Short mmCIF file of C-alpha atoms in Angstrom, two decimals:
data_model
loop_
_atom_site.label_atom_id
_atom_site.label_comp_id
_atom_site.label_asym_id
_atom_site.label_seq_id
_atom_site.Cartn_x
_atom_site.Cartn_y
_atom_site.Cartn_z
CA MET A 24 -87.41 -39.61 44.02
CA CYS A 25 -84.31 -39.80 41.84
CA GLU A 26 -81.52 -37.19 42.29
CA PHE A 27 -79.76 -36.09 39.05
CA GLU A 28 -79.41 -33.10 36.80
CA THR A 29 -80.66 -33.11 33.24
CA PRO A 30 -77.98 -31.53 30.98
CA LEU A 31 -79.27 -28.79 28.64
CA PHE A 32 -77.69 -30.78 25.80
CA ILE A 33 -80.23 -33.53 26.42
CA ILE A 34 -83.21 -31.26 26.31
CA TYR A 35 -82.03 -29.48 23.16
CA SER A 36 -80.84 -32.56 21.17
CA TYR A 37 -83.78 -34.73 22.02
CA SER A 38 -86.28 -31.97 21.31
CA SER A 39 -84.65 -31.26 18.00
CA VAL A 40 -84.90 -34.93 16.91
CA ILE A 41 -88.55 -35.16 18.07
CA ILE A 42 -89.53 -31.99 16.14
CA LEU A 43 -87.58 -33.05 13.03
CA SER A 44 -89.07 -36.53 13.07
CA LEU A 45 -92.61 -35.26 13.30
CA ILE A 46 -92.06 -32.78 10.47
CA ILE A 47 -90.71 -35.51 8.21
CA ALA A 48 -93.41 -38.00 9.19
CA PHE A 49 -96.39 -35.60 8.62
CA SER A 50 -94.86 -34.25 5.44
CA ILE A 51 -94.62 -37.75 4.06
CA LEU A 52 -98.13 -38.73 5.12
CA LEU A 53 -99.76 -35.55 3.82
CA LYS A 54 -98.08 -36.00 0.48
CA ASN A 55 -100.18 -39.12 -0.21
CA PRO A 56 -102.19 -40.39 2.84
CA LYS A 57 -103.67 -43.28 0.92
CA HIS A 58 -100.48 -44.78 -0.32
CA SER A 59 -99.11 -47.70 1.79
CA LEU A 60 -95.56 -46.49 1.22
CA ASN A 61 -96.27 -43.16 2.77
CA ARG A 62 -98.35 -44.54 5.59
CA SER A 63 -95.68 -47.08 6.57
CA ALA A 64 -92.98 -44.37 6.53
CA PHE A 65 -95.20 -42.15 8.64
CA TYR A 66 -95.68 -44.91 11.15
CA PHE A 67 -91.99 -45.91 11.61
CA ILE A 68 -90.79 -42.28 11.74
CA SER A 69 -93.56 -41.36 14.22
CA ILE A 70 -92.51 -44.36 16.40
CA LEU A 71 -88.93 -42.98 16.30
CA ALA A 72 -90.32 -39.64 17.53
CA LEU A 73 -92.29 -41.32 20.30
CA TRP A 74 -89.32 -43.46 21.22
CA THR A 75 -87.18 -40.32 21.65
CA MET A 76 -89.95 -38.61 23.59
CA GLY A 77 -90.01 -41.59 26.01
CA ASP A 78 -86.27 -41.27 26.49
CA LEU A 79 -86.58 -37.59 27.12
CA VAL A 80 -89.24 -38.14 29.77
CA GLN A 81 -86.89 -40.58 31.51
CA TRP A 82 -84.24 -37.84 31.49
CA LEU A 83 -86.66 -35.25 32.88
CA THR A 84 -88.64 -37.10 35.46
CA ARG A 85 -87.54 -37.73 39.02
CA ASN A 86 -90.29 -40.28 39.66
CA VAL A 87 -89.14 -43.87 39.64
CA GLN A 88 -92.53 -45.27 38.63
CA ILE A 89 -92.80 -42.94 35.61
CA SER A 90 -89.26 -43.79 34.57
CA GLU A 91 -90.04 -47.52 34.84
CA PHE A 92 -93.23 -47.10 32.81
CA PHE A 93 -91.42 -45.42 29.93
CA LEU A 94 -88.55 -47.94 30.19
CA ARG A 95 -91.16 -50.69 29.60
CA LEU A 96 -92.76 -48.80 26.68
CA SER A 97 -89.35 -48.43 25.04
CA ASN A 98 -89.39 -52.10 24.19
CA LEU A 99 -92.28 -51.43 21.81
CA VAL A 100 -89.78 -49.81 19.45
CA ASP A 101 -89.92 -53.19 17.71
CA PHE A 102 -92.90 -51.76 15.83
CA PHE A 103 -90.47 -49.34 14.07
CA PHE A 104 -88.71 -52.27 12.45
CA LEU A 105 -92.00 -53.99 11.53
CA PHE A 106 -93.31 -50.90 9.76
CA PHE A 107 -90.01 -50.49 7.94
CA LEU A 108 -90.60 -54.06 6.65
CA TYR A 109 -94.05 -53.06 5.47
CA PHE A 110 -92.47 -50.01 3.84
CA ALA A 111 -89.94 -52.17 1.99
CA TYR A 112 -92.73 -54.26 0.51
CA ALA A 113 -94.62 -51.11 -0.48
CA LEU A 114 -91.54 -49.68 -2.17
CA ILE A 115 -91.24 -52.68 -4.47
CA GLY A 116 -94.94 -52.48 -5.30
CA LYS A 117 -96.24 -55.28 -3.14
CA ASP A 118 -99.07 -54.16 -0.89
CA LEU A 119 -99.58 -56.66 1.96
CA ASN A 120 -103.04 -57.60 3.07
CA TRP A 121 -104.02 -57.45 6.73
CA LYS A 122 -103.58 -61.18 7.11
CA LYS A 123 -99.97 -61.12 6.05
CA LYS A 124 -99.27 -58.02 8.13
CA LEU A 125 -100.63 -59.71 11.20
CA ILE A 126 -98.60 -62.84 10.54
CA PHE A 127 -95.41 -60.76 10.14
CA ALA A 128 -96.29 -59.03 13.49
CA LEU A 129 -96.61 -62.21 15.45
CA PRO A 130 -93.06 -61.85 17.07
CA ILE A 131 -94.05 -58.42 18.38
CA PHE A 132 -97.17 -59.80 19.92
CA ILE A 133 -94.80 -61.57 22.28
CA THR A 134 -93.08 -58.24 23.06
CA VAL A 135 -96.43 -56.69 23.84
CA PHE A 136 -97.29 -59.55 26.08
CA LEU A 137 -93.96 -59.19 27.94
CA VAL A 138 -94.44 -55.42 28.30
CA VAL A 139 -98.05 -55.66 29.57
CA GLY A 140 -97.16 -58.46 32.00
CA ASN A 141 -93.91 -56.76 33.08
CA TYR A 142 -91.83 -59.84 32.31
CA GLY A 143 -88.15 -59.41 31.88
CA MET A 144 -88.37 -55.64 31.85
CA GLY A 145 -85.62 -54.87 34.20
CA ASN A 146 -85.86 -52.11 36.78
CA VAL A 147 -84.90 -48.55 37.62
CA GLU A 148 -82.50 -47.83 40.41
CA PRO A 149 -84.36 -45.47 42.87
CA LEU A 150 -81.48 -43.08 43.76
CA TYR A 151 -80.26 -41.90 40.34
CA CYS A 152 -82.96 -43.54 38.06
CA ASP A 153 -80.27 -45.64 36.39
CA TYR A 154 -81.78 -48.63 34.64
CA ASP A 155 -81.22 -52.26 33.84
CA SER A 156 -83.02 -53.28 30.59
CA GLY A 157 -83.63 -56.87 31.64
CA TRP A 158 -83.47 -59.93 29.48
CA VAL A 159 -86.24 -58.83 27.11
CA ILE A 160 -83.77 -56.50 25.38
CA TYR A 161 -82.06 -59.64 23.83
CA TYR A 162 -85.34 -60.80 22.35
CA SER A 163 -86.12 -57.32 21.00
CA LEU A 164 -82.69 -56.89 19.44
CA PHE A 165 -83.00 -60.28 17.79
CA ILE A 166 -86.38 -59.70 16.15
CA ASP A 167 -85.29 -56.17 15.19
CA LEU A 168 -82.28 -57.66 13.48
CA VAL A 169 -84.46 -60.19 11.71
CA TYR A 170 -86.86 -57.51 10.44
CA SER A 171 -83.96 -55.35 9.30
CA VAL A 172 -82.29 -58.14 7.40
CA TRP A 173 -85.61 -59.21 6.01
CA ALA A 174 -86.45 -55.76 4.73
CA SER A 175 -82.93 -55.34 3.31
CA ALA A 176 -83.15 -58.71 1.48
CA ILE A 177 -86.42 -57.62 -0.17
CA LEU A 178 -85.00 -54.33 -1.27
CA ILE A 179 -81.74 -55.96 -2.52
CA LYS A 180 -83.78 -58.47 -4.53
CA GLU A 181 -85.55 -55.57 -6.22
CA TYR A 182 -82.25 -53.77 -6.75
CA LEU A 183 -80.89 -56.84 -8.57
CA ARG A 184 -83.96 -57.12 -10.79
CA PRO A 185 -82.92 -56.25 -14.34
CA LEU A 186 -86.03 -54.14 -15.07
CA ALA A 187 -85.84 -52.11 -11.83
CA PHE A 188 -85.87 -48.33 -12.33
CA TYR A 189 -82.53 -46.67 -11.89
CA LYS A 190 -83.98 -44.08 -9.45
CA THR A 191 -85.40 -46.93 -7.38
CA LYS A 192 -82.07 -48.55 -7.26
CA LEU A 193 -80.43 -45.41 -5.96
CA GLN A 194 -83.15 -45.08 -3.27
CA ILE A 195 -82.65 -48.79 -2.27
CA LYS A 196 -78.91 -48.35 -1.85
CA VAL A 197 -79.46 -45.57 0.71
CA LEU A 198 -82.36 -47.39 2.46
CA VAL A 199 -80.44 -50.67 2.95
CA PHE A 200 -77.50 -48.77 4.33
CA THR A 201 -79.84 -46.78 6.59
CA ILE A 202 -81.69 -49.67 8.21
CA ILE A 203 -78.66 -51.97 8.49
CA SER A 204 -76.45 -49.25 10.05
CA PHE A 205 -79.35 -48.30 12.35
CA ILE A 206 -79.85 -51.83 13.77
CA LEU A 207 -76.10 -52.37 14.13
CA LEU A 208 -75.67 -49.11 15.99
CA ASN A 209 -78.61 -50.10 18.30
CA ILE A 210 -76.94 -53.47 18.91
CA ALA A 211 -73.60 -51.77 19.61
CA TYR A 212 -75.23 -49.27 22.01
CA GLU A 213 -77.07 -51.92 23.91
CA THR A 214 -73.94 -54.10 24.15
CA VAL A 215 -71.92 -51.27 25.62
CA ASP A 216 -74.72 -50.48 27.99
CA ILE A 217 -74.96 -54.04 29.21
CA PHE A 218 -71.22 -53.98 30.07
CA ARG A 219 -71.70 -50.61 31.75
CA VAL A 220 -74.49 -51.92 33.98
CA MET A 221 -72.21 -54.95 34.83
CA ASP A 222 -69.55 -52.39 35.92
CA LYS A 223 -67.19 -53.68 33.28
CA LEU A 224 -67.08 -50.41 31.43
CA ASN A 225 -66.91 -47.02 33.07
CA ILE A 226 -68.57 -45.03 30.29
CA GLU A 227 -71.83 -43.16 30.18
CA ILE A 228 -73.26 -43.33 26.65
CA SER A 229 -76.97 -42.66 27.28
CA PRO A 230 -76.77 -38.90 26.50
CA TYR A 231 -75.38 -39.62 23.07
CA TYR A 232 -77.79 -42.24 21.89
CA VAL A 233 -79.93 -39.47 20.27
CA LEU A 234 -77.28 -39.28 17.59
CA VAL A 235 -78.26 -42.73 16.35
CA ASN A 236 -81.81 -41.51 15.76
CA LEU A 237 -80.55 -38.28 14.17
CA PHE A 238 -78.34 -40.33 11.83
CA PHE A 239 -81.35 -42.26 10.63
CA LEU A 240 -83.29 -39.04 9.96
CA VAL A 241 -80.39 -37.52 8.05
CA LEU A 242 -80.19 -40.42 5.72
CA MET A 243 -84.02 -40.35 5.14
CA ILE A 244 -83.80 -36.58 4.38
CA PHE A 245 -80.97 -37.18 1.97
CA ASN A 246 -82.95 -39.89 0.21
CA ILE A 247 -85.94 -37.59 -0.15
CA ILE A 248 -84.00 -34.67 -1.51
CA GLU A 249 -81.33 -36.36 -3.55
CA TYR A 250 -83.26 -39.37 -4.99
CA ASP A 251 -86.84 -38.05 -4.86
CA LEU A 252 -88.10 -40.67 -2.44
CA PHE A 253 -91.92 -40.19 -2.03
CA GLU A 254 -91.89 -38.15 -5.22
CA PHE A 255 -92.49 -34.77 -3.62
CA SER A 256 -93.42 -32.25 -6.25
CA SER A 257 -91.66 -29.55 -4.32
CA VAL A 258 -89.19 -30.36 -1.50
CA PRO A 259 -87.21 -27.85 0.52
CA ARG A 260 -84.04 -26.89 -1.42
CA ARG A 261 -80.92 -28.67 -0.42
CA TRP A 262 -79.46 -25.59 1.20
CA PHE A 263 -82.58 -25.21 3.38
CA ALA A 264 -82.39 -28.79 4.67
CA PHE A 265 -78.68 -28.41 5.23
CA SER A 266 -79.19 -25.22 7.15
CA VAL A 267 -81.76 -26.79 9.46
CA LEU A 268 -79.34 -29.69 10.22
CA SER A 269 -76.51 -27.30 10.68
CA VAL A 270 -78.46 -25.28 13.29
CA ILE A 271 -79.27 -28.56 15.14
CA PHE A 272 -75.61 -29.61 15.07
CA LEU A 273 -74.33 -26.20 16.05
CA GLY A 274 -76.52 -26.23 19.10
CA MET A 275 -75.47 -29.70 20.03
CA PHE A 276 -71.81 -28.80 19.54
CA PHE A 277 -71.93 -25.81 21.92
CA LEU A 278 -73.87 -27.83 24.48
CA SER A 279 -71.76 -30.97 24.16
CA LEU A 280 -70.66 -32.71 27.31
CA THR A 281 -67.22 -34.21 26.49
CA PRO A 282 -64.26 -33.63 24.12
CA LEU A 283 -64.96 -37.09 22.68
CA PHE A 284 -68.48 -36.01 21.73
CA TYR A 285 -67.06 -32.83 20.13
CA PHE A 286 -65.08 -35.15 17.85
CA ILE A 287 -68.06 -37.41 17.12
CA LEU A 288 -70.24 -34.47 16.25
CA LEU A 289 -67.54 -33.01 14.00
CA ILE A 290 -67.17 -36.28 12.09
CA PHE A 291 -70.95 -36.51 11.76
CA TYR A 292 -71.22 -32.93 10.46
CA ILE A 293 -68.40 -33.50 7.92
CA MET A 294 -70.26 -36.61 6.74
CA ILE A 295 -73.43 -34.43 6.17
CA ILE A 296 -71.38 -31.87 4.23
CA TRP A 297 -70.04 -34.51 2.05
CA MET A 298 -73.52 -36.07 1.49
CA PHE A 299 -75.18 -32.77 0.55
CA TRP A 300 -72.32 -31.01 -1.28
CA GLY A 301 -69.26 -33.21 -1.81
CA ARG A 302 -70.72 -35.91 -4.05
#
């Protein structure tokens, strides 16, 4: 059994992101369940929620086997980037058939094989449940980057099309920034974590990774409210969405673990204020 304490900050912040993800995902799906754009968005945002749930379980469990199981499952986050690619095609009006979707998913079949066979998955240290991601993380990050760049290229091509709608162009600008910044933050996090495991960096960044997922959700909310992504007939007023995010950040701020994180949260919140009110 592992011996560690789970900070209240972890429970609050991870739970907030999970609930927010599920609300956004189901709101998008229920708006138009038959549209491939809505379904793809529902899938990748739901995967984000499940990914966060898996991380939270690893923070809560004291059982090494359970922790290792969810560590292995976390590699399936590659599906997030695959469904974002499907989403990009749907946004520009190209519905992929199942044959193309399966072909595009071939690299992830390798990930599934590695997860099921427990190849290159790393391990969990039995005393404190600290983990080593294993070499499979390099493969996952590579295909995630490929999917992200691929989706961005599709969106940018549509953006440059002379007859593209102005509103679509505004949506694309935010989406490209969202997915590229998301994958780069993931790569940066894993790079720092690799050096931490190698004892070359004395820094614990795991509690703060949830901010990366929250950052993605904030940008999606902004795109929905500001640029009418998914064409909701009635979306929550800007002040309501801002209030919900403010409550989340206020709780995270008071439960924060270090002065550095206070500063990061403050910068993040100032960015949200600017996005919603300063433009």
